[in-house]
Short mmCIF file of C-alpha atoms and ligand atoms in Angstrom, two decimals:
data_model
loop_
_atom_site.label_atom_id
_atom_site.label_comp_id
_atom_site.label_asym_id
_atom_site.label_seq_id
_atom_site.Cartn_x
_atom_site.Cartn_y
_atom_site.Cartn_z
CA MET Y 30 -241.81 68.59 -11.52
CA ILE Y 31 -243.37 67.53 -7.88
CA GLY Y 32 -245.83 70.26 -5.77
CA TYR Y 33 -245.41 71.26 -2.86
CA ASP Y 34 -247.49 68.34 -0.85
CA GLU Y 35 -245.56 65.78 -2.44
CA ALA Y 36 -242.00 67.33 -2.29
CA LEU Y 37 -242.96 67.73 2.34
CA ALA Y 38 -244.17 63.63 2.48
CA LEU Y 39 -240.93 63.14 1.05
CA LEU Y 40 -239.09 65.01 3.56
CA ARG Y 41 -240.71 64.41 6.36
CA ALA Y 42 -240.28 60.51 5.56
CA GLN Y 43 -236.61 61.05 5.75
CA CYS Y 44 -236.70 62.60 9.34
CA ALA Y 45 -236.94 60.58 12.14
CA ARG Y 46 -236.90 62.06 15.58
CA LEU Y 47 -233.85 62.67 17.08
CA PRO Y 48 -232.27 61.33 20.51
CA CYS Y 49 -232.87 62.72 23.54
CA GLU Y 50 -231.18 64.51 26.47
CA ARG Y 51 -231.80 65.11 30.39
CA ILE Y 52 -231.34 68.77 30.97
CA SER Y 53 -231.96 70.84 34.20
CA ALA Y 54 -235.54 72.31 33.71
CA ALA Y 55 -234.13 76.08 34.62
CA GLN Y 56 -231.97 75.49 31.14
CA ALA Y 57 -235.04 74.08 29.30
CA LEU Y 58 -236.39 77.43 27.35
CA GLY Y 59 -236.85 76.66 23.87
CA ARG Y 60 -236.04 73.12 24.09
CA VAL Y 61 -238.65 70.63 22.98
CA LEU Y 62 -240.01 67.94 25.68
CA ALA Y 63 -239.09 64.54 24.34
CA SER Y 64 -241.54 62.62 26.93
CA ALA Y 65 -244.70 64.22 28.34
CA ILE Y 66 -244.89 65.58 31.99
CA ASP Y 67 -247.28 64.02 34.05
CA SER Y 68 -247.53 65.65 37.86
CA GLY Y 69 -245.93 64.18 40.86
CA GLU Y 70 -247.76 66.52 43.13
CA ASP Y 71 -250.70 68.24 43.65
CA LEU Y 72 -250.85 72.15 43.10
CA PRO Y 73 -251.72 74.01 45.04
CA PRO Y 74 -249.92 71.59 48.11
CA PHE Y 75 -252.01 72.24 50.15
CA ALA Y 76 -255.67 74.34 50.92
CA ASN Y 77 -255.08 77.61 51.39
CA SER Y 78 -256.54 81.29 51.54
CA ALA Y 79 -257.30 83.41 49.08
CA MET Y 80 -257.54 86.13 50.50
CA ASP Y 81 -256.43 88.25 53.58
CA GLY Y 82 -259.11 87.44 56.12
CA PHE Y 83 -260.59 84.78 58.89
CA ALA Y 84 -260.87 81.38 58.52
CA LEU Y 85 -263.82 79.77 59.53
CA HIS Y 86 -265.68 76.53 59.61
CA ALA Y 87 -269.34 76.32 57.96
CA GLY Y 88 -269.83 73.08 57.29
CA THR Y 89 -272.65 72.46 54.92
CA ALA Y 90 -275.28 75.79 55.55
CA PRO Y 91 -273.86 79.39 54.91
CA LEU Y 92 -272.80 81.60 58.31
CA ALA Y 93 -275.20 84.62 58.85
CA VAL Y 94 -274.52 87.99 58.54
CA GLY Y 95 -273.98 89.28 62.00
CA THR Y 96 -272.83 86.78 63.76
CA GLN Y 97 -269.55 86.81 66.29
CA TRP Y 98 -266.49 85.00 66.98
CA ASP Y 99 -263.86 84.95 68.66
CA VAL Y 100 -260.33 85.08 67.07
CA LEU Y 101 -258.11 82.33 68.39
CA GLY Y 102 -255.15 82.67 66.01
CA ALA Y 103 -253.49 83.35 63.15
CA SER Y 104 -251.57 82.14 60.12
CA ALA Y 105 -249.21 83.57 57.82
CA ALA Y 106 -247.95 82.21 54.41
CA GLY Y 107 -245.08 79.73 55.25
CA ASP Y 108 -246.59 78.98 58.55
CA ALA Y 109 -247.00 75.29 59.29
CA GLN Y 110 -250.91 73.85 59.20
CA ALA Y 111 -252.73 75.16 62.23
CA ALA Y 112 -254.79 73.28 64.91
CA ALA Y 113 -257.84 75.36 64.93
CA ARG Y 114 -261.01 74.51 67.11
CA ASP Y 115 -263.86 76.56 67.28
CA GLY Y 116 -264.21 79.91 66.43
CA ALA Y 117 -262.41 82.13 63.91
CA TRP Y 118 -258.42 82.46 62.62
CA GLU Y 119 -257.06 85.36 61.49
CA ILE Y 120 -255.49 84.40 57.99
CA MET Y 121 -253.31 85.93 54.95
CA THR Y 122 -253.30 84.96 51.49
CA GLY Y 123 -251.07 81.92 50.77
CA ALA Y 124 -251.84 80.32 54.08
CA CYS Y 125 -252.60 76.99 55.05
CA LEU Y 126 -255.99 76.54 55.76
CA PRO Y 127 -256.39 75.61 59.77
CA GLU Y 128 -257.27 72.11 60.19
CA GLY Y 129 -261.13 72.02 60.73
CA MET Y 130 -261.97 75.00 58.84
CA ASP Y 131 -263.27 75.36 55.05
CA SER Y 132 -264.16 78.97 54.33
CA VAL Y 133 -262.50 82.51 54.38
CA ILE Y 134 -264.31 85.78 54.42
CA PRO Y 135 -261.75 88.48 53.50
CA VAL Y 136 -261.12 91.05 56.23
CA GLU Y 137 -262.77 93.96 54.49
CA GLN Y 138 -266.10 92.28 55.30
CA VAL Y 139 -265.80 91.82 58.97
CA GLU Y 140 -265.93 94.28 62.35
CA VAL Y 141 -263.68 94.02 64.45
CA LEU Y 142 -265.09 94.26 68.09
CA ALA Y 143 -262.27 93.51 70.30
CA ARG Y 144 -258.30 93.67 70.36
CA ASP Y 145 -255.36 92.26 72.22
CA ALA Y 146 -252.72 93.87 73.45
CA GLU Y 147 -250.55 93.88 70.23
CA ASP Y 148 -253.28 95.12 68.38
CA ARG Y 149 -254.49 91.81 66.95
CA PRO Y 150 -258.06 91.51 66.69
CA ARG Y 151 -259.72 89.18 68.88
CA ARG Y 152 -263.29 89.34 68.48
CA ILE Y 153 -265.26 89.95 64.75
CA ALA Y 154 -268.81 90.17 63.73
CA LEU Y 155 -269.42 88.65 60.25
CA ARG Y 156 -270.38 92.64 57.72
CA ALA Y 157 -271.73 89.45 54.80
CA ASP Y 158 -272.67 85.81 54.89
CA VAL Y 159 -270.20 83.10 53.98
CA THR Y 160 -271.00 80.63 51.62
CA PRO Y 161 -269.29 77.15 52.95
CA GLY Y 162 -265.66 76.82 50.54
CA GLN Y 163 -265.56 80.67 49.61
CA HIS Y 164 -262.22 82.46 48.94
CA VAL Y 165 -260.25 78.61 49.44
CA ARG Y 166 -257.75 77.49 47.18
CA ALA Y 167 -258.30 73.61 47.22
CA ARG Y 168 -255.37 71.32 46.97
CA GLY Y 169 -254.44 70.08 43.61
CA GLU Y 170 -257.21 72.81 42.07
CA ASP Y 171 -254.68 73.97 39.85
CA VAL Y 172 -252.90 70.68 39.06
CA ALA Y 173 -253.68 67.72 40.43
CA ARG Y 174 -251.25 65.06 40.78
CA GLY Y 175 -250.92 62.44 38.34
CA ALA Y 176 -252.74 65.27 35.85
CA ARG Y 177 -250.52 65.16 32.12
CA VAL Y 178 -249.45 68.61 32.36
CA ILE Y 179 -247.22 69.12 29.32
CA ASP Y 180 -247.12 66.96 25.93
CA ALA Y 181 -244.47 65.67 24.21
CA GLY Y 182 -243.21 68.11 21.58
CA THR Y 183 -244.24 71.05 23.23
CA CYS Y 184 -241.23 73.79 22.62
CA LEU Y 185 -240.71 75.25 26.40
CA ALA Y 186 -241.56 78.53 27.22
CA ALA Y 187 -241.38 80.96 30.05
CA GLU Y 188 -244.91 79.51 31.42
CA HIS Y 189 -244.24 76.12 31.16
CA LEU Y 190 -240.87 76.73 32.96
CA ALA Y 191 -242.97 78.21 35.89
CA VAL Y 192 -245.28 75.09 35.99
CA LEU Y 193 -242.28 72.50 35.79
CA ALA Y 194 -241.09 75.23 39.01
CA ALA Y 195 -244.57 74.59 40.73
CA LEU Y 196 -244.47 71.18 40.48
CA GLY Y 197 -240.98 70.69 41.64
CA VAL Y 198 -239.74 69.31 38.03
CA ALA Y 199 -235.83 69.43 38.55
CA GLU Y 200 -234.95 67.68 35.18
CA VAL Y 201 -236.56 67.16 31.90
CA ASP Y 202 -235.96 64.77 28.73
CA VAL Y 203 -235.97 67.24 25.76
CA VAL Y 204 -234.88 66.37 22.15
CA ARG Y 205 -231.36 66.93 21.13
CA ARG Y 206 -230.77 70.01 19.13
CA PRO Y 207 -230.86 69.22 15.28
CA ARG Y 208 -227.20 70.16 14.07
CA VAL Y 209 -227.27 72.09 10.67
CA ALA Y 210 -224.03 73.08 8.83
CA LEU Y 211 -224.68 75.82 6.24
CA LEU Y 212 -222.63 76.40 2.86
CA ASN Y 213 -223.30 79.63 1.26
CA THR Y 214 -221.66 78.99 -2.54
CA GLY Y 215 -220.88 81.56 -5.05
CA ARG Y 216 -217.68 83.06 -6.62
CA GLU Y 217 -219.14 86.89 -6.15
CA LEU Y 218 -219.64 86.66 -2.37
CA VAL Y 219 -218.17 88.86 0.29
CA ASP Y 220 -218.34 87.54 3.51
CA ASP Y 221 -216.27 90.43 5.53
CA PRO Y 222 -218.15 93.64 5.88
CA ARG Y 223 -215.09 95.80 6.09
CA GLN Y 224 -213.76 94.49 2.51
CA PRO Y 225 -214.72 96.93 0.17
CA LEU Y 226 -216.26 94.86 -2.82
CA ALA Y 227 -214.73 94.64 -6.24
CA PRO Y 228 -216.33 95.11 -9.22
CA GLY Y 229 -218.93 91.69 -10.08
CA GLN Y 230 -218.69 91.03 -6.15
CA ILE Y 231 -221.72 91.32 -3.85
CA ARG Y 232 -221.73 90.93 0.20
CA ASN Y 233 -223.34 87.50 1.79
CA SER Y 234 -226.32 88.25 3.25
CA ASN Y 235 -227.75 84.47 2.87
CA GLY Y 236 -225.24 83.75 5.71
CA PRO Y 237 -226.45 86.03 8.45
CA LEU Y 238 -230.43 85.77 7.28
CA LEU Y 239 -230.05 81.43 7.49
CA GLY Y 240 -228.20 81.37 10.45
CA ALA Y 241 -230.07 83.55 12.57
CA ARG Y 242 -233.28 81.91 11.30
CA LEU Y 243 -232.26 78.40 12.12
CA ARG Y 244 -231.38 78.96 15.53
CA ALA Y 245 -234.62 80.86 15.96
CA ALA Y 246 -236.00 77.72 14.65
CA GLY Y 247 -234.32 75.76 17.59
CA ALA Y 248 -231.27 74.25 15.25
CA GLU Y 249 -227.65 74.78 16.40
CA LEU Y 250 -225.41 76.06 13.52
CA VAL Y 251 -222.58 74.04 13.97
CA ALA Y 252 -220.66 75.00 10.84
CA GLN Y 253 -220.48 77.98 8.14
CA GLN Y 254 -218.59 78.84 5.41
CA VAL Y 255 -218.44 80.29 2.02
CA VAL Y 256 -217.39 78.60 -0.75
CA GLY Y 257 -216.60 79.97 -4.73
CA ASP Y 258 -218.06 77.98 -7.90
CA ASP Y 259 -216.08 75.28 -8.54
CA ALA Y 260 -216.68 71.83 -7.89
CA GLN Y 261 -213.75 70.53 -6.10
CA ALA Y 262 -213.95 73.24 -3.71
CA PHE Y 263 -217.33 72.56 -2.79
CA VAL Y 264 -216.67 68.75 -2.15
CA THR Y 265 -213.73 70.04 0.35
CA ALA Y 266 -216.02 72.48 2.09
CA LEU Y 267 -218.46 69.43 2.02
CA ASP Y 268 -216.13 67.32 3.73
CA GLU Y 269 -214.96 70.05 6.43
CA VAL Y 270 -218.77 70.56 7.75
CA LEU Y 271 -219.74 67.11 7.91
CA ALA Y 272 -216.98 66.80 10.39
CA SER Y 273 -219.49 68.63 12.42
CA ARG Y 274 -221.38 65.87 12.68
CA ALA Y 275 -224.18 67.85 11.17
CA ASP Y 276 -227.74 66.00 10.92
CA LEU Y 277 -228.65 68.63 8.12
CA VAL Y 278 -226.40 70.75 5.32
CA LEU Y 279 -228.00 73.38 3.62
CA SER Y 280 -226.15 75.25 0.68
CA THR Y 281 -227.48 78.48 -1.01
CA GLY Y 282 -226.97 78.74 -4.81
CA ALA Y 283 -225.32 76.91 -7.91
CA VAL Y 284 -228.97 74.66 -7.47
CA SER Y 285 -230.86 75.93 -11.17
CA MET Y 286 -230.18 75.99 -14.72
CA GLY Y 287 -226.92 78.02 -14.87
CA ARG Y 288 -223.61 77.17 -16.26
CA TYR Y 289 -222.07 77.17 -12.69
CA ASP Y 290 -224.70 75.27 -11.34
CA PHE Y 291 -222.83 72.31 -10.11
CA ILE Y 292 -224.61 71.07 -6.91
CA PRO Y 293 -226.71 68.05 -8.87
CA ASP Y 294 -224.12 66.87 -10.52
CA VAL Y 295 -221.34 67.01 -7.87
CA LEU Y 296 -223.84 65.52 -5.11
CA ARG Y 297 -224.77 62.31 -7.54
CA ALA Y 298 -220.54 61.82 -8.25
CA GLN Y 299 -220.30 61.69 -4.34
CA GLY Y 300 -222.82 59.23 -3.44
CA ALA Y 301 -225.26 61.13 -3.14
CA ARG Y 302 -228.88 60.33 -3.54
CA ILE Y 303 -231.44 63.05 -5.10
CA LEU Y 304 -234.96 63.16 -3.62
CA PHE Y 305 -235.94 65.83 -5.29
CA HIS Y 306 -234.94 68.40 -7.56
CA LYS Y 307 -237.33 71.52 -8.79
CA VAL Y 308 -240.67 71.64 -6.83
CA ARG Y 309 -243.81 73.80 -8.41
CA ILE Y 310 -242.86 76.67 -5.50
CA ARG Y 311 -242.17 80.66 -6.31
CA PRO Y 312 -239.91 81.80 -5.18
CA GLY Y 313 -237.41 78.75 -5.00
CA LYS Y 314 -238.42 76.43 -7.56
CA PRO Y 315 -235.25 74.75 -8.18
CA ILE Y 316 -234.85 73.35 -4.51
CA LEU Y 317 -233.31 70.17 -4.36
CA LEU Y 318 -233.37 67.72 -1.33
CA ALA Y 319 -230.65 64.66 -1.06
CA ARG Y 320 -229.37 62.15 1.52
CA LEU Y 321 -225.58 62.23 1.62
CA ALA Y 322 -223.81 59.21 1.28
CA GLY Y 323 -222.63 59.56 4.95
CA GLY Y 324 -226.67 59.66 6.25
CA ALA Y 325 -226.65 63.80 6.68
CA LEU Y 326 -230.00 65.31 4.55
CA PHE Y 327 -228.91 67.98 2.46
CA PHE Y 328 -230.90 70.76 0.77
CA GLY Y 329 -229.93 72.71 -1.99
CA LEU Y 330 -231.24 76.10 -1.77
CA PRO Y 331 -231.35 78.52 -4.61
CA GLY Y 332 -229.32 81.68 -4.13
CA ASN Y 333 -231.27 84.23 -3.85
CA PRO Y 334 -232.07 85.78 -0.74
CA VAL Y 335 -235.82 85.57 -0.57
CA SER Y 336 -235.85 82.15 -2.49
CA SER Y 337 -233.29 80.55 0.16
CA VAL Y 338 -235.66 81.66 3.03
CA VAL Y 339 -238.40 80.35 1.59
CA GLY Y 340 -236.67 77.02 1.47
CA LEU Y 341 -235.73 77.30 5.00
CA ARG Y 342 -239.02 78.26 6.13
CA PHE Y 343 -240.77 75.94 4.44
CA PHE Y 344 -239.03 72.83 3.60
CA VAL Y 345 -235.91 72.89 6.35
CA GLU Y 346 -237.79 74.25 9.04
CA PRO Y 347 -240.79 71.39 8.76
CA ALA Y 348 -237.76 69.28 8.92
CA LEU Y 349 -236.38 70.55 11.95
CA ARG Y 350 -240.12 69.91 13.55
CA ALA Y 351 -240.04 66.33 12.40
CA LEU Y 352 -236.47 65.72 13.85
CA LEU Y 353 -237.61 67.69 17.40
CA GLY Y 354 -240.82 65.70 17.43
CA MET Y 355 -243.02 68.45 17.11
CA VAL Y 356 -246.55 68.46 15.26
CA HIS Y 357 -247.05 69.80 11.66
CA GLU Y 358 -247.91 73.19 11.67
CA ARG Y 359 -251.05 74.65 10.63
CA ALA Y 360 -251.43 78.11 8.89
CA LEU Y 361 -253.70 80.79 10.33
CA ARG Y 362 -256.58 81.60 8.21
CA VAL Y 363 -256.92 85.58 7.63
CA ARG Y 364 -258.83 88.10 5.38
CA LEU Y 365 -256.43 89.33 2.71
CA ALA Y 366 -256.67 93.06 2.31
CA ASN Y 367 -255.57 93.16 -1.14
CA SER Y 368 -254.80 91.53 -4.58
CA ALA Y 369 -252.28 88.52 -4.27
CA GLY Y 370 -251.26 89.43 -7.96
CA LYS Y 371 -251.87 87.43 -11.12
CA PRO Y 372 -252.34 83.67 -10.49
CA VAL Y 373 -249.23 81.52 -11.89
CA ALA Y 374 -249.34 77.33 -11.49
CA LEU Y 375 -247.08 77.68 -8.60
CA ARG Y 376 -247.47 77.64 -4.83
CA ARG Y 377 -246.82 81.11 -4.16
CA HIS Y 378 -244.76 82.44 -0.68
CA LEU Y 379 -245.45 86.32 -0.48
CA LYS Y 380 -244.02 88.60 1.98
CA ALA Y 381 -246.78 89.98 4.07
CA ARG Y 382 -247.84 92.18 6.71
CA LEU Y 383 -250.48 91.33 9.35
CA HIS Y 384 -252.53 94.15 10.57
CA ALA Y 385 -255.75 95.02 12.07
CA ASP Y 386 -257.94 96.96 9.84
CA ALA Y 387 -260.30 100.08 10.41
CA GLN Y 388 -262.83 97.71 12.39
CA GLY Y 389 -260.04 96.17 14.71
CA GLN Y 390 -260.04 92.66 12.52
CA LEU Y 391 -257.37 90.95 11.90
CA ALA Y 392 -255.96 91.29 7.68
CA VAL Y 393 -253.27 90.30 6.14
CA GLN Y 394 -251.75 92.70 3.55
CA VAL Y 395 -249.41 90.95 0.87
CA LEU Y 396 -246.27 93.46 0.18
CA GLY Y 397 -244.76 95.48 -3.06
CA GLY Y 398 -241.20 94.37 -3.78
CA GLN Y 399 -241.88 90.13 -3.79
CA GLU Y 400 -239.08 89.57 -6.24
CA SER Y 401 -236.94 87.12 -5.08
CA PHE Y 402 -233.44 89.33 -5.13
CA LYS Y 403 -235.14 92.09 -3.05
CA LEU Y 404 -234.22 92.23 0.97
CA ALA Y 405 -235.62 95.42 1.78
CA PRO Y 406 -239.87 94.31 1.81
CA LEU Y 407 -238.39 91.86 4.20
CA LEU Y 408 -238.14 94.25 6.96
CA GLN Y 409 -242.00 95.29 6.32
CA ALA Y 410 -242.85 91.62 6.85
CA ASN Y 411 -244.46 89.89 10.05
CA ALA Y 412 -245.86 87.04 8.15
CA TRP Y 413 -246.08 84.64 5.20
CA VAL Y 414 -248.90 84.61 2.87
CA VAL Y 415 -248.89 80.97 1.31
CA ILE Y 416 -251.38 80.82 -2.10
CA ASP Y 417 -251.90 77.66 -3.47
CA GLU Y 418 -250.88 76.57 -6.96
CA ASP Y 419 -254.66 75.82 -7.99
CA ALA Y 420 -256.34 78.71 -6.27
CA GLY Y 421 -256.50 80.73 -9.06
CA GLU Y 422 -257.51 84.32 -8.74
CA VAL Y 423 -257.36 85.06 -5.05
CA ALA Y 424 -259.89 88.51 -4.56
CA PRO Y 425 -259.22 90.95 -1.67
CA GLY Y 426 -261.50 89.38 1.16
CA THR Y 427 -260.48 85.91 0.63
CA LEU Y 428 -259.28 84.09 3.58
CA VAL Y 429 -256.10 82.88 3.17
CA ALA Y 430 -253.03 80.75 4.56
CA VAL Y 431 -250.54 82.97 6.89
CA TYR Y 432 -247.68 81.69 8.59
CA GLY Y 433 -244.94 83.29 10.88
CA LEU Y 434 -241.65 84.55 9.87
CA GLY Y 435 -240.75 81.15 11.79
CA HIS Y 436 -242.26 78.02 12.98
CA LEU Y 437 -241.43 79.06 16.60
CA GLN Y 438 -242.71 82.63 15.96
CA PRO Y 439 -246.20 82.53 15.14
CA ALA Y 440 -247.78 85.41 13.18
CA ALA Y 441 -248.70 88.18 14.94
CA LEU Y 442 -249.83 91.93 14.88
CA GLU Y 443 -246.34 92.64 16.36
CA GLY Y 444 -242.88 91.83 15.04
CA ALA Y 445 -242.63 93.78 11.86
CA LEU Y 446 -239.29 94.43 11.75
CA ARG Y 447 -239.71 98.30 11.66
P1 LIG Z 30 -227.76 81.34 -7.87
O1 LIG Z 30 -228.62 80.29 -7.14
O2 LIG Z 30 -226.10 80.71 -7.36
O3 LIG Z 30 -227.66 81.28 -9.41
O4 LIG Z 30 -227.62 83.05 -7.14
C1 LIG Z 30 -228.55 83.27 -7.80
C2 LIG Z 30 -228.66 85.00 -7.01
O5 LIG Z 30 -228.32 85.19 -5.59
C3 LIG Z 30 -227.71 85.77 -7.92
O6 LIG Z 30 -227.54 86.64 -7.96
C4 LIG Z 30 -226.52 85.22 -6.34
O7 LIG Z 30 -225.27 86.71 -7.01
C5 LIG Z 30 -227.36 85.57 -5.74
N1 LIG Z 30 -226.92 84.77 -4.36
C6 LIG Z 30 -226.16 83.68 -4.16
N2 LIG Z 30 -225.68 83.78 -3.14
C7 LIG Z 30 -225.88 84.75 -2.33
C8 LIG Z 30 -225.75 84.98 -1.17
N3 LIG Z 30 -224.91 84.15 -0.09
N4 LIG Z 30 -226.02 86.31 -0.31
C9 LIG Z 30 -226.70 87.35 -1.19
N5 LIG Z 30 -227.14 86.82 -2.75
C10 LIG Z 30 -226.38 85.63 -2.88
MG1 LIG Z 31 -224.10 81.23 -8.03
#
């Protein structure tokens, strides 16, 4: 049986970046940039005032408190650049600095000595020294034309959209969303929540859990089906979902050692190449990766809900990152608040809750109820703790690896589900 690092290397070797598409920048929230953005403009686009006040020419030396100036005009945000001569120029925040002016004194720091018929200031006295260049936002001070502003592989957030808008970027190249199909196997499964359960039946919770997690991870869910435990029905369903041109096919269940765990044999019979089956992890050890004859990558996730979501979080999501051209994810290191439980020779993935301790320091608590069939503890979890297979006994106070619930949802204090 291989370990996690070896499995992940095998997996990543199968995931080249997907092709890109050009879309409107306004529609690009949550998409991953395929090519870097270099600014074609200066931001701010012109020197402007950081305050409501008066623009002055200082040159190289400060202007002294007490000096008096005639006010020769006024500029507001949106006005074209004025050509000022000597004297002072009334100016509002964001207004273009008049030609020849280099400094701004805030309105609170002047005394208005005279006003015109419309009550506009005509003559002022400085109530503070003026340092050359003060309260001026220089052209390109925020982003210089030609500067690299967003790297390829960045998942675009609201702040990126703001910078793209500020720089007049109308369209961006993003990586096509990975197309994912999901098959939930199990003759015991009932999909319709209104249908009463017959003896022996349970409801399909993996479908909604993995479907929603996939969407949150930047994938497009292109097909989803529930299939019984017979090989022929599975082959038919597989053909159907492959018609949706999925890049990845995920199944849950039927992948371990039971009599109805038919997936490895069926895949081989269909001409798939099994890349690995079983990894030294808990939960979810029976996980399987294969390349289907038609080219799609196949993940066989075990059926227990937490096993399937660990398979998704720690195998499928790294694959999605590679397909999207994103850098490898790195764990946070956070102090463990309690015991991580008995050591085992498997890499463990533990439902956990990140919180601030009594001193306000970040700490992470391993939650009770780690059994892989238990869904309810997931509602307390806002993070995963990962313990390496060779870690031995992990005492409280040790720094441990912490991951968010999804690769696009970094571990955070908030975010527990209740
Ligand atoms: P399997 O991997 O098929 O042996 O399933 C392991 C356990 O997970 C069994 O108790 C199944 O009933 C359960 N299980 C399988 N698929 C699902 C599902 N889609 N939703 C909830 N539980 C499931
Ligand atoms: Mg099953």
